[in-house]
Amino acid sequence: METVNPLKPTEPRDRKLSIHVVTWNVASAAPPVDLDNLLQLDNQDPNLDVYVIGLQEMNCGIMSLLSDTAFEDPWSSFFMDVLSPLSFVKVSSVRMQGLLLLVFAKCQHLPFIQILCAKSTPTGLFGYWGNKGAVSICLKLHGYYISIINCHLPPHLANNDQRLEHFDWILEMQNFEGPDIPNILDHDLIVWFGDMNFRIEDFGLHFVREAVKSQCYSDLWEKDQLSIAKRCDTLLREFQEGPLLFPPTYKFDKNSNNYDTSEKKRKPAWTDRILWRLKRQPHTDSCTPRLPAPHFSLSLRSYISHMMYTISDHKPVTGTFDLELKPLVSVPLITLMPEGLWTMENAMLINYSLTPDFPSSPWDWIGLYKVYINISDIPETEDQFLLCYYSNSLRSVVGISNPFKIQPQAFLEEDPLGEVQPRI
């Protein structure tokens, strides 16, 4: 039998995380009542760790923007209300006019997610207006660099060159602040999605509709502008995409599954896409192919559209991925737990420890949060709580305690920001 030396550090085990990416041009509509199919919540065992949700054409009228500035926008509130009872936490968000990008993660992953930057890149009106462009979030996950980009590129069949120019411009503008953040092309993973507005060339309206009706999609792939560009553009070729085995997602009559019956009668097209790019190792010689970085791989589990949603002239598209990695960071920077029994009758003490290289700050804080559970899945129990350590320097939660209970007589006070804090 093999013995383990307790003094020798153990090699971190490979981890597998499931990521669900959503892209949807919502055409200024409010959230529908039920989005379970979109979020895979109607699946008996979705087994998801991270949600990445990107919307385009959210309502960005003056009154709506003013309201969303003062309060959470309706879509963000909806996703938070649905996902928080399932132990998901919103780790970051960024909005630019009609573009919104949200990242949710299971709470146990928070100590290993560091948000590095969230930014907007407008491309409308020569870069001065955000009706088109991209919003992006750069983060570190278990020590790996990941960039997430939600975009809305120029419309219309004839503007393909402009779309490709905007694609290059958005990529070029991802110059993240911070001395230790590498160039985006050196990130381990780029997930790029949105309403890219690429169309189907050459074929006429009736041919395209008949091909869609008979599900002869292969006839249309050859004339898809993005597929054509990927064959010609060296950088774009490095982005991967799943097979387009679902009907074109644009353009539909609202509140129906009928393609455009207006006077314009726009051709169906796969405008809504999800791409990804893994970091490549440098060439060792001219005969050696470029391979993904070791101990870090991404596989596509599903790539589908959701025809059941009719609030928009676009159908939403989702991609579900399995990310396998060997953690570069496998131990939380902070470990913490409540000290003793927490009640109103005694002082509420916290015991925590820091790793030697942790950049502590006087502006760090520890918050007390109620754990929300899905009552339909498990029997109702007493309330449980978590302690979370937030690092101001790293702008992230870097430590979470195990769930614990507070005796019923404990007195808790809610602060003006809505965060529950113990009165000591």
Short mmCIF file of C-alpha atoms in Angstrom, two decimals:
data_model
loop_
_atom_site.label_atom_id
_atom_site.label_comp_id
_atom_site.label_asym_id
_atom_site.label_seq_id
_atom_site.Cartn_x
_atom_site.Cartn_y
_atom_site.Cartn_z
CA MET A 1 0.00 0.00 0.00
CA GLU A 2 1.30 3.44 -0.94
CA THR A 3 1.88 5.78 1.98
CA VAL A 4 1.34 9.53 1.82
CA ASN A 5 3.91 11.89 3.24
CA PRO A 6 1.89 14.54 5.14
CA LEU A 7 4.73 17.05 4.74
CA LYS A 8 4.79 16.76 0.95
CA PRO A 9 2.26 19.04 -0.80
CA THR A 10 -0.27 17.08 -2.82
CA GLU A 11 -0.73 17.74 -6.51
CA PRO A 12 -4.01 19.59 -7.14
CA ARG A 13 -6.59 17.37 -8.77
CA ASP A 14 -8.07 18.16 -12.16
CA ARG A 15 -11.42 19.91 -11.93
CA LYS A 16 -14.35 19.94 -14.31
CA LEU A 17 -16.66 22.93 -14.45
CA SER A 18 -19.81 23.19 -16.56
CA ILE A 19 -20.46 26.60 -18.14
CA HIS A 20 -23.77 27.60 -19.73
CA VAL A 21 -23.58 30.52 -22.18
CA VAL A 22 -26.72 32.40 -23.26
CA THR A 23 -26.98 34.98 -26.07
CA TRP A 24 -30.26 36.68 -26.94
CA ASN A 25 -31.28 39.82 -28.79
CA VAL A 26 -34.42 40.59 -26.76
CA ALA A 27 -35.65 43.47 -28.99
CA SER A 28 -36.53 45.74 -26.02
CA ALA A 29 -38.91 43.14 -24.55
CA ALA A 30 -39.42 42.50 -20.86
CA PRO A 31 -38.48 39.08 -19.43
CA PRO A 32 -41.09 36.35 -20.02
CA VAL A 33 -42.62 34.49 -17.10
CA ASP A 34 -40.65 31.27 -17.58
CA LEU A 35 -37.02 30.90 -18.70
CA ASP A 36 -36.41 27.40 -17.31
CA ASN A 37 -35.71 25.92 -20.74
CA LEU A 38 -33.23 28.68 -21.58
CA LEU A 39 -31.35 28.11 -18.31
CA GLN A 40 -31.64 24.30 -18.45
CA LEU A 41 -33.64 24.33 -15.22
CA ASP A 42 -36.18 21.94 -16.71
CA ASN A 43 -33.38 19.39 -16.88
CA GLN A 44 -33.51 16.90 -14.01
CA ASP A 45 -29.76 17.25 -13.40
CA PRO A 46 -28.35 20.33 -15.19
CA ASN A 47 -25.10 20.11 -13.15
CA LEU A 48 -24.02 23.66 -14.03
CA ASP A 49 -21.34 25.69 -12.24
CA VAL A 50 -21.30 28.99 -14.14
CA TYR A 51 -23.85 30.98 -16.15
CA VAL A 52 -22.65 33.52 -18.71
CA ILE A 53 -25.61 35.55 -19.98
CA GLY A 54 -25.37 38.16 -22.75
CA LEU A 55 -28.32 40.21 -23.99
CA GLN A 56 -28.56 42.67 -26.85
CA GLU A 57 -31.13 45.38 -27.61
CA MET A 58 -32.39 45.72 -24.08
CA ASN A 59 -34.81 48.62 -23.66
CA CYS A 60 -32.50 51.64 -23.59
CA GLY A 61 -34.97 54.52 -23.80
CA ILE A 62 -34.21 57.52 -21.61
CA MET A 63 -36.73 56.63 -18.89
CA SER A 64 -35.64 52.98 -18.89
CA LEU A 65 -31.95 53.87 -18.59
CA LEU A 66 -32.64 56.31 -15.75
CA SER A 67 -34.67 53.68 -13.93
CA ASP A 68 -32.03 50.98 -14.48
CA THR A 69 -29.32 53.34 -13.19
CA ALA A 70 -31.17 53.83 -9.90
CA PHE A 71 -32.44 50.24 -9.64
CA GLU A 72 -31.52 46.83 -11.01
CA ASP A 73 -32.73 46.38 -14.59
CA PRO A 74 -35.65 43.91 -14.99
CA TRP A 75 -33.56 41.24 -16.75
CA SER A 76 -30.80 41.22 -14.11
CA SER A 77 -33.41 41.09 -11.34
CA PHE A 78 -35.17 38.21 -13.07
CA PHE A 79 -32.01 36.11 -13.41
CA MET A 80 -31.01 36.86 -9.80
CA ASP A 81 -34.44 35.85 -8.50
CA VAL A 82 -34.30 32.58 -10.44
CA LEU A 83 -30.67 31.61 -9.80
CA SER A 84 -30.03 32.78 -6.22
CA PRO A 85 -32.24 30.05 -4.65
CA LEU A 86 -30.04 27.54 -6.52
CA SER A 87 -26.87 28.81 -4.75
CA PHE A 88 -25.71 30.98 -7.65
CA VAL A 89 -24.19 34.40 -6.98
CA LYS A 90 -23.78 37.24 -9.48
CA VAL A 91 -20.02 37.73 -9.57
CA SER A 92 -19.91 40.50 -12.16
CA SER A 93 -21.97 42.48 -14.66
CA VAL A 94 -21.45 45.26 -17.20
CA ARG A 95 -23.94 47.20 -19.32
CA MET A 96 -23.63 49.60 -22.26
CA GLN A 97 -27.00 50.93 -23.45
CA GLY A 98 -28.77 47.86 -24.87
CA LEU A 99 -25.90 45.43 -24.20
CA LEU A 100 -25.77 43.50 -20.91
CA LEU A 101 -23.33 40.85 -19.72
CA LEU A 102 -23.87 38.86 -16.51
CA VAL A 103 -21.73 36.16 -14.89
CA PHE A 104 -23.19 33.92 -12.16
CA ALA A 105 -21.31 31.17 -10.33
CA LYS A 106 -22.09 28.61 -7.65
CA CYS A 107 -21.04 30.09 -4.32
CA GLN A 108 -18.40 27.41 -3.64
CA HIS A 109 -16.44 28.64 -6.68
CA LEU A 110 -16.27 32.29 -5.58
CA PRO A 111 -12.91 32.05 -3.73
CA PHE A 112 -11.32 30.93 -7.02
CA ILE A 113 -12.82 33.65 -9.26
CA GLN A 114 -11.08 37.01 -9.42
CA ILE A 115 -12.69 39.76 -11.48
CA LEU A 116 -9.90 41.74 -13.16
CA CYS A 117 -11.83 44.15 -15.37
CA ALA A 118 -15.26 44.89 -16.82
CA LYS A 119 -15.41 47.31 -19.72
CA SER A 120 -17.45 48.65 -22.64
CA THR A 121 -16.30 49.14 -26.22
CA PRO A 122 -18.70 51.29 -28.30
CA THR A 123 -18.40 51.09 -32.09
CA GLY A 124 -21.48 53.06 -33.17
CA LEU A 125 -20.93 56.53 -34.69
CA PHE A 126 -17.18 55.96 -35.13
CA GLY A 127 -16.77 54.65 -31.60
CA TYR A 128 -18.76 57.33 -29.78
CA TRP A 129 -22.14 55.60 -29.44
CA GLY A 130 -22.92 52.33 -27.69
CA ASN A 131 -25.83 51.11 -29.79
CA LYS A 132 -23.29 48.72 -31.32
CA GLY A 133 -20.06 47.35 -29.89
CA ALA A 134 -19.23 45.02 -27.02
CA VAL A 135 -19.15 44.61 -23.26
CA SER A 136 -16.53 42.35 -21.73
CA ILE A 137 -15.40 40.84 -18.45
CA CYS A 138 -11.86 39.63 -17.79
CA LEU A 139 -11.41 37.24 -14.86
CA LYS A 140 -9.09 34.65 -13.39
CA LEU A 141 -10.54 31.21 -12.65
CA HIS A 142 -8.32 28.94 -10.57
CA GLY A 143 -5.40 31.06 -11.81
CA TYR A 144 -6.28 30.92 -15.54
CA TYR A 145 -7.11 34.05 -17.54
CA ILE A 146 -10.54 34.09 -19.19
CA SER A 147 -12.13 36.87 -21.25
CA ILE A 148 -15.87 36.97 -21.95
CA ILE A 149 -17.20 39.25 -24.70
CA ASN A 150 -20.82 39.99 -25.61
CA CYS A 151 -21.14 41.94 -28.87
CA HIS A 152 -23.66 43.49 -31.24
CA LEU A 153 -22.21 44.02 -34.72
CA PRO A 154 -23.60 46.13 -37.62
CA PRO A 155 -26.67 44.73 -39.43
CA HIS A 156 -27.62 44.16 -43.10
CA LEU A 157 -26.28 41.80 -45.73
CA ALA A 158 -24.03 44.37 -47.44
CA ASN A 159 -22.14 45.38 -44.27
CA ASN A 160 -20.04 42.24 -43.89
CA ASP A 161 -16.71 44.09 -44.21
CA GLN A 162 -17.85 46.52 -41.52
CA ARG A 163 -18.74 43.62 -39.22
CA LEU A 164 -15.26 42.17 -39.64
CA GLU A 165 -13.68 45.57 -39.00
CA HIS A 166 -15.69 45.93 -35.78
CA PHE A 167 -14.68 42.41 -34.75
CA ASP A 168 -11.00 43.37 -35.11
CA TRP A 169 -11.54 46.74 -33.41
CA ILE A 170 -13.25 45.19 -30.38
CA LEU A 171 -10.45 42.65 -30.00
CA GLU A 172 -7.81 45.37 -30.32
CA MET A 173 -9.50 47.49 -27.63
CA GLN A 174 -9.35 44.75 -24.99
CA ASN A 175 -6.31 46.38 -23.35
CA PHE A 176 -7.08 45.59 -19.72
CA GLU A 177 -5.69 47.74 -16.93
CA GLY A 178 -3.17 46.22 -14.58
CA PRO A 179 0.52 45.34 -14.98
CA ASP A 180 -0.01 41.60 -14.54
CA ILE A 181 -2.84 41.10 -17.06
CA PRO A 182 -1.50 39.71 -20.35
CA ASN A 183 -2.73 40.66 -23.79
CA ILE A 184 -6.11 39.11 -24.54
CA LEU A 185 -4.57 36.83 -27.18
CA ASP A 186 -2.46 35.32 -24.38
CA HIS A 187 -5.51 34.55 -22.25
CA ASP A 188 -6.22 30.88 -21.72
CA LEU A 189 -9.78 31.20 -23.00
CA ILE A 190 -11.83 33.79 -24.91
CA VAL A 191 -15.59 33.26 -25.08
CA TRP A 192 -17.06 35.61 -27.70
CA PHE A 193 -20.76 35.66 -28.51
CA GLY A 194 -23.71 37.90 -29.33
CA ASP A 195 -25.79 39.19 -32.21
CA MET A 196 -23.01 39.15 -34.78
CA ASN A 197 -25.44 39.88 -37.61
CA PHE A 198 -23.66 37.70 -40.20
CA ARG A 199 -26.02 36.78 -43.06
CA ILE A 200 -26.39 34.17 -45.83
CA GLU A 201 -25.02 35.32 -49.18
CA ASP A 202 -26.07 34.62 -52.79
CA PHE A 203 -29.15 32.44 -52.18
CA GLY A 204 -32.54 34.07 -52.57
CA LEU A 205 -35.28 34.27 -49.97
CA HIS A 206 -37.34 31.34 -51.27
CA PHE A 207 -34.33 29.00 -51.56
CA VAL A 208 -33.24 29.80 -48.00
CA ARG A 209 -36.72 29.30 -46.58
CA GLU A 210 -37.15 25.98 -48.39
CA ALA A 211 -33.74 24.80 -47.17
CA VAL A 212 -34.70 25.71 -43.60
CA LYS A 213 -38.09 24.05 -43.94
CA SER A 214 -36.49 20.81 -45.17
CA GLN A 215 -33.63 21.16 -42.63
CA CYS A 216 -31.02 21.10 -45.41
CA TYR A 217 -28.76 23.41 -43.42
CA SER A 218 -25.56 22.20 -45.08
CA ASP A 219 -26.60 23.99 -48.28
CA LEU A 220 -26.64 27.26 -46.33
CA TRP A 221 -23.45 26.80 -44.28
CA GLU A 222 -21.27 27.34 -47.33
CA LYS A 223 -22.76 30.81 -47.85
CA ASP A 224 -22.83 31.85 -44.19
CA GLN A 225 -20.69 35.00 -43.98
CA LEU A 226 -19.04 34.05 -40.68
CA SER A 227 -18.12 30.59 -41.97
CA ILE A 228 -16.64 32.17 -45.10
CA ALA A 229 -14.67 34.71 -43.03
CA LYS A 230 -13.28 31.97 -40.77
CA ARG A 231 -11.83 30.20 -43.81
CA CYS A 232 -10.02 33.36 -44.94
CA ASP A 233 -9.09 35.29 -41.79
CA THR A 234 -6.07 33.94 -39.89
CA LEU A 235 -7.15 35.22 -36.47
CA LEU A 236 -10.84 34.46 -36.84
CA ARG A 237 -9.89 30.93 -37.88
CA GLU A 238 -8.57 30.34 -34.35
CA PHE A 239 -12.08 30.80 -32.93
CA GLN A 240 -14.11 27.61 -32.79
CA GLU A 241 -17.87 27.15 -33.08
CA GLY A 242 -20.22 24.23 -32.71
CA PRO A 243 -22.19 22.88 -35.70
CA LEU A 244 -25.23 24.93 -36.77
CA LEU A 245 -27.76 22.11 -36.41
CA PHE A 246 -30.62 24.44 -35.46
CA PRO A 247 -32.74 26.73 -37.67
CA PRO A 248 -31.53 30.28 -38.39
CA THR A 249 -32.40 32.45 -35.41
CA TYR A 250 -33.36 35.64 -37.31
CA LYS A 251 -35.72 37.18 -38.35
CA PHE A 252 -39.10 36.16 -36.89
CA ASP A 253 -42.42 37.88 -36.53
CA LYS A 254 -42.76 38.65 -32.84
CA ASN A 255 -45.00 36.33 -30.82
CA SER A 256 -44.71 33.61 -33.47
CA ASN A 257 -42.37 31.08 -35.06
CA ASN A 258 -42.93 32.52 -38.54
CA TYR A 259 -40.03 34.06 -40.41
CA ASP A 260 -40.44 37.72 -41.40
CA THR A 261 -43.74 38.36 -43.20
CA SER A 262 -43.36 42.15 -43.28
CA GLU A 263 -42.83 44.05 -46.51
CA LYS A 264 -39.05 43.74 -46.10
CA LYS A 265 -39.21 39.91 -45.87
CA ARG A 266 -35.64 39.55 -44.58
CA LYS A 267 -33.84 36.29 -45.30
CA PRO A 268 -33.40 33.94 -42.33
CA ALA A 269 -29.83 33.96 -40.97
CA TRP A 270 -27.73 32.62 -38.11
CA THR A 271 -27.05 36.04 -36.59
CA ASP A 272 -26.73 34.82 -32.99
CA ARG A 273 -23.49 32.92 -32.41
CA ILE A 274 -21.17 31.59 -29.70
CA LEU A 275 -17.44 31.29 -30.44
CA TRP A 276 -14.46 30.39 -28.29
CA ARG A 277 -10.68 30.43 -28.58
CA LEU A 278 -8.19 28.49 -26.47
CA LYS A 279 -4.69 29.79 -25.92
CA ARG A 280 -2.16 28.20 -28.22
CA GLN A 281 1.36 27.14 -27.39
CA PRO A 282 4.07 28.77 -29.52
CA HIS A 283 5.58 26.81 -32.39
CA THR A 284 8.58 24.71 -31.41
CA ASP A 285 9.40 24.06 -35.06
CA SER A 286 7.70 24.42 -38.42
CA CYS A 287 6.40 20.84 -38.33
CA THR A 288 4.81 20.99 -34.87
CA PRO A 289 1.12 21.98 -34.79
CA ARG A 290 -0.05 24.58 -32.30
CA LEU A 291 -1.85 22.89 -29.44
CA PRO A 292 -4.02 24.10 -26.54
CA ALA A 293 -2.27 24.89 -23.29
CA PRO A 294 -1.74 21.78 -21.10
CA HIS A 295 -4.13 21.00 -18.23
CA PHE A 296 -6.78 23.32 -19.69
CA SER A 297 -9.38 22.16 -22.20
CA LEU A 298 -12.91 23.09 -23.25
CA SER A 299 -15.44 20.76 -24.85
CA LEU A 300 -18.87 21.65 -26.21
CA ARG A 301 -21.71 19.66 -24.71
CA SER A 302 -24.59 21.30 -26.61
CA TYR A 303 -25.18 24.19 -29.03
CA ILE A 304 -28.87 24.87 -29.62
CA SER A 305 -31.52 27.50 -30.21
CA HIS A 306 -34.72 27.83 -28.18
CA MET A 307 -37.66 28.17 -30.55
CA MET A 308 -40.26 28.31 -27.78
CA TYR A 309 -39.46 31.96 -26.92
CA THR A 310 -41.32 34.44 -29.12
CA ILE A 311 -40.98 37.85 -27.40
CA SER A 312 -38.29 38.93 -29.88
CA ASP A 313 -37.57 38.72 -33.60
CA HIS A 314 -34.50 36.66 -32.59
CA LYS A 315 -34.43 33.24 -30.96
CA PRO A 316 -31.99 32.78 -28.06
CA VAL A 317 -28.99 30.50 -28.50
CA THR A 318 -27.18 28.60 -25.75
CA GLY A 319 -23.92 26.71 -25.58
CA THR A 320 -23.08 24.38 -22.70
CA PHE A 321 -19.39 23.63 -22.14
CA ASP A 322 -17.29 21.38 -19.94
CA LEU A 323 -14.09 23.09 -18.82
CA GLU A 324 -11.40 20.74 -17.51
CA LEU A 325 -8.38 22.23 -15.78
CA LYS A 326 -5.63 21.53 -13.32
CA PRO A 327 -5.98 24.38 -10.80
CA LEU A 328 -3.09 26.80 -10.55
CA VAL A 329 -4.84 28.10 -7.42
CA SER A 330 -6.49 25.31 -5.43
CA VAL A 331 -6.52 26.72 -1.90
CA PRO A 332 -8.60 29.79 -0.91
CA LEU A 333 -6.55 32.84 0.02
CA ILE A 334 -8.66 33.15 3.18
CA THR A 335 -10.20 30.50 5.42
CA LEU A 336 -12.72 31.68 7.97
CA MET A 337 -15.34 30.35 10.35
CA PRO A 338 -17.49 31.60 13.21
CA GLU A 339 -15.92 31.29 16.64
CA GLY A 340 -18.15 29.65 19.21
CA LEU A 341 -21.94 29.88 19.33
CA TRP A 342 -23.44 32.93 17.63
CA THR A 343 -26.35 34.32 19.63
CA MET A 344 -27.50 37.68 20.86
CA GLU A 345 -26.16 36.83 24.30
CA ASN A 346 -22.47 36.67 23.41
CA ALA A 347 -20.00 38.47 21.17
CA MET A 348 -19.91 37.23 17.58
CA LEU A 349 -16.29 36.35 16.90
CA ILE A 350 -14.70 35.27 13.61
CA ASN A 351 -11.61 33.12 13.25
CA TYR A 352 -9.76 33.52 9.94
CA SER A 353 -6.32 32.89 8.47
CA LEU A 354 -4.53 34.29 5.41
CA THR A 355 -2.09 32.75 2.97
CA PRO A 356 1.40 34.35 3.16
CA ASP A 357 1.09 36.12 -0.21
CA PHE A 358 -2.40 37.55 0.35
CA PRO A 359 -2.52 41.36 -0.34
CA SER A 360 -4.61 42.40 2.67
CA SER A 361 -6.06 45.92 2.88
CA PRO A 362 -7.71 48.03 5.61
CA TRP A 363 -10.67 48.25 3.22
CA ASP A 364 -11.30 44.50 3.23
CA TRP A 365 -14.52 43.44 4.91
CA ILE A 366 -16.37 40.34 6.07
CA GLY A 367 -20.09 40.01 5.37
CA LEU A 368 -22.72 37.69 6.76
CA TYR A 369 -25.15 36.27 4.21
CA LYS A 370 -28.22 34.12 4.41
CA VAL A 371 -28.08 30.86 2.48
CA TYR A 372 -31.07 30.46 0.16
CA ILE A 373 -32.16 26.93 -0.61
CA ASN A 374 -34.68 25.40 -2.99
CA ILE A 375 -37.42 24.33 -0.61
CA SER A 376 -39.04 22.13 -3.27
CA ASP A 377 -35.96 19.91 -3.39
CA ILE A 378 -35.16 19.38 0.27
CA PRO A 379 -37.13 19.55 3.52
CA GLU A 380 -37.42 23.00 5.08
CA THR A 381 -34.77 23.61 7.72
CA GLU A 382 -33.67 26.42 9.99
CA ASP A 383 -31.97 29.39 8.35
CA GLN A 384 -28.30 28.96 7.55
CA PHE A 385 -25.64 31.61 6.99
CA LEU A 386 -22.25 32.08 5.35
CA LEU A 387 -19.33 34.36 6.14
CA CYS A 388 -17.64 35.86 3.07
CA TYR A 389 -14.32 37.71 3.03
CA TYR A 390 -14.15 40.42 0.34
CA SER A 391 -10.73 41.64 -0.80
CA ASN A 392 -10.69 45.30 -1.85
CA SER A 393 -7.33 44.85 -3.62
CA LEU A 394 -8.52 41.87 -5.66
CA ARG A 395 -12.11 43.15 -5.96
CA SER A 396 -13.39 39.64 -5.30
CA VAL A 397 -14.65 37.28 -2.62
CA VAL A 398 -11.58 35.29 -1.58
CA GLY A 399 -12.95 33.18 1.27
CA ILE A 400 -16.25 31.58 2.25
CA SER A 401 -17.08 29.72 5.45
CA ASN A 402 -19.05 26.52 5.67
CA PRO A 403 -22.79 27.08 6.27
CA PHE A 404 -23.72 27.50 9.93
CA LYS A 405 -26.78 28.34 12.01
CA ILE A 406 -27.46 31.25 14.28
CA GLN A 407 -29.62 30.63 17.31
CA PRO A 408 -33.16 32.07 16.98
CA GLN A 409 -32.52 34.71 19.63
CA ALA A 410 -29.57 36.13 17.68
CA PHE A 411 -30.17 39.72 16.58
CA LEU A 412 -29.17 40.67 13.07
CA GLU A 413 -29.16 44.14 11.63
CA GLU A 414 -29.58 44.96 7.92
CA ASP A 415 -27.35 47.74 6.68
CA PRO A 416 -28.47 50.41 4.20
CA LEU A 417 -26.92 48.47 1.31
CA GLY A 418 -29.10 45.47 2.06
CA GLU A 419 -26.27 43.29 3.35
CA VAL A 420 -26.86 41.49 6.60
CA GLN A 421 -24.20 42.25 9.20
CA PRO A 422 -23.86 40.92 12.73
CA ARG A 423 -24.13 43.45 15.53
CA ILE A 424 -21.18 42.79 17.81
#
